[in-house]
XYZ file of C-alpha atoms in Angstrom:
164
model
C 21.358 12.132 4.425
C 19.615 9.704 6.796
C 18.566 12.602 9.064
C 17.009 14.425 6.121
C 15.252 11.218 5.080
C 13.933 10.624 8.598
C 12.702 14.214 8.780
C 10.906 13.783 5.445
C 9.241 10.596 6.698
C 8.236 12.308 9.951
C 6.571 15.116 7.988
C 4.760 12.608 5.775
C 3.617 10.628 8.810
C 2.380 13.782 10.493
C 0.158 14.423 7.488
C -1.221 10.891 7.840
C -1.963 11.374 11.513
C -3.846 14.665 11.146
C -6.064 13.543 8.271
C -9.640 13.713 9.614
C -11.359 10.331 9.605
C -14.465 11.784 7.961
C -12.432 13.023 5.009
C -10.477 9.778 4.799
C -13.629 7.653 4.780
C -15.311 9.781 2.113
C -12.296 10.207 -0.141
C -12.270 7.076 -2.279
C -11.480 8.419 -5.731
C -8.871 6.610 -7.797
C -7.933 10.087 -9.038
C -5.759 10.200 -5.911
C -3.486 7.499 -7.331
C -0.378 7.709 -9.450
C -0.393 5.755 -12.728
C 1.401 2.845 -11.029
C -0.947 2.829 -8.039
C -4.078 3.024 -10.196
C -2.743 0.236 -12.398
C -2.111 -2.101 -9.464
C -5.552 -1.372 -8.011
C -7.171 -2.139 -11.374
C -5.263 -5.423 -11.666
C -6.150 -6.524 -8.126
C -9.812 -5.727 -8.769
C -9.703 -7.604 -12.083
C -8.499 -10.691 -10.207
C -11.195 -10.326 -7.537
C -14.099 -9.667 -9.897
C -13.089 -12.647 -12.059
C -13.744 -14.827 -9.004
C -17.047 -13.179 -8.120
C -15.627 -11.064 -5.301
C -16.446 -7.379 -4.874
C -13.934 -4.846 -6.122
C -11.780 -3.224 -3.470
C -12.750 0.338 -2.578
C -9.823 2.725 -2.149
C -9.593 4.774 1.041
C -7.415 7.860 1.343
C -6.178 7.048 4.862
C -5.072 3.581 3.714
C -3.365 5.076 0.673
C -1.532 7.581 2.880
C -0.277 4.706 5.054
C 0.718 2.628 2.011
C 2.636 5.555 0.527
C 4.389 6.246 3.830
C 5.479 2.599 3.982
C 6.833 2.617 0.413
C 8.655 5.915 0.978
C 10.128 4.639 4.256
C 11.514 1.545 2.526
C 12.971 3.487 -0.412
C 14.434 6.199 1.822
C 15.962 3.848 4.403
C 16.936 1.250 1.780
C 15.153 -1.846 3.074
C 12.335 -4.118 1.943
C 10.415 -5.820 4.734
C 7.192 -5.759 6.713
C 9.200 -5.028 9.856
C 12.487 -3.162 10.104
C 14.325 -1.816 13.104
C 14.014 1.934 12.889
C 11.343 1.739 10.173
C 7.615 2.093 10.543
C 5.036 -0.689 10.244
C 1.699 -0.571 8.513
C -0.088 -1.359 11.747
C 1.602 1.403 13.749
C 0.729 3.880 11.006
C -2.875 2.666 10.837
C -3.194 3.156 14.596
C -1.577 6.601 14.438
C -4.002 7.600 11.669
C -7.003 6.417 13.698
C -8.003 3.826 11.102
C -10.626 1.388 12.335
C -10.427 -2.275 11.336
C -10.765 -5.754 12.772
C -8.744 -7.426 9.992
C -5.894 -5.943 7.983
C -3.066 -7.109 5.751
C -0.098 -5.611 3.955
C 1.369 -6.776 0.632
C 4.739 -5.588 -0.645
C 6.256 -5.882 -4.103
C 9.672 -4.652 -5.261
C 10.019 -4.491 -9.038
C 11.865 -2.817 -11.893
C 10.385 -1.322 -15.031
C 8.473 1.669 -16.304
C 4.938 2.448 -15.133
C 3.208 -0.237 -17.196
C 5.894 -2.907 -16.818
C 6.227 -2.476 -13.064
C 2.495 -3.008 -12.533
C 2.481 -6.168 -14.661
C 5.508 -7.626 -12.896
C 4.087 -6.727 -9.472
C 0.651 -8.309 -9.984
C 2.199 -11.469 -11.468
C 4.538 -11.855 -8.483
C 1.809 -11.119 -5.956
C -0.614 -13.611 -7.499
C 2.095 -16.334 -7.626
C 2.757 -15.989 -3.894
C 0.162 -17.942 -1.863
C 0.087 -15.488 1.052
C -0.071 -12.370 -1.147
C -2.715 -13.931 -3.390
C -4.744 -14.843 -0.301
C -4.731 -11.224 0.889
C -5.801 -9.889 -2.509
C -8.624 -12.432 -2.781
C -9.719 -12.447 0.874
C -13.465 -11.681 0.883
C -13.143 -9.968 4.285
C -11.125 -7.165 2.761
C -13.319 -4.521 1.193
C -11.043 -1.476 1.361
C -7.531 -0.825 0.114
C -4.765 1.706 0.003
C -2.089 1.500 -2.678
C 1.227 3.297 -2.432
C 4.388 3.294 -4.483
C 7.798 4.892 -4.364
C 10.566 4.573 -6.933
C 14.237 4.872 -6.079
C 16.935 6.580 -8.135
C 17.749 3.282 -9.852
C 14.198 2.813 -11.143
C 13.153 0.162 -8.610
C 9.567 0.609 -7.405
C 8.257 -0.585 -4.069
C 4.499 -1.100 -4.014
C 2.643 -1.340 -0.718
C -0.988 -2.373 -0.506
C -2.947 -2.135 2.734
C -6.209 -4.101 3.000
C -8.875 -3.681 5.687
C -12.334 -4.985 6.388
C -13.824 -1.593 7.279
């Protein structure tokens, strides 16, 4: 089972790596997001705009990396920024050719249906000083949002923030 999971992740990562940068930079539509992903993006932007910050702009390459991270964690059954044998956001960003001088990754692991999971995730993220700081950091202008849900209904959200 682990070999199949690793093969699936390798295929997903290969699709991240070959995504042309021009397409990734131009593809910013929230239509690319699942209901959960779009909901979390909307909630993060609501928090930012309420404080006079610009809304985060989604980028396809960042979303691909965020989704790969969430899938890796669900498939290999872990929840961490770093995991032996797992991938990191920063290694995936480099592999995808993403350009940035500042980047951050937020993770949330929650239960619930589409609407509930988004509400629980944004509440937890905004209560955590380090996660809140990443969401509200004025340096970050671009975002990728990914989610994966395991067989037990637990969703792992990954958000990747960059300054360019």
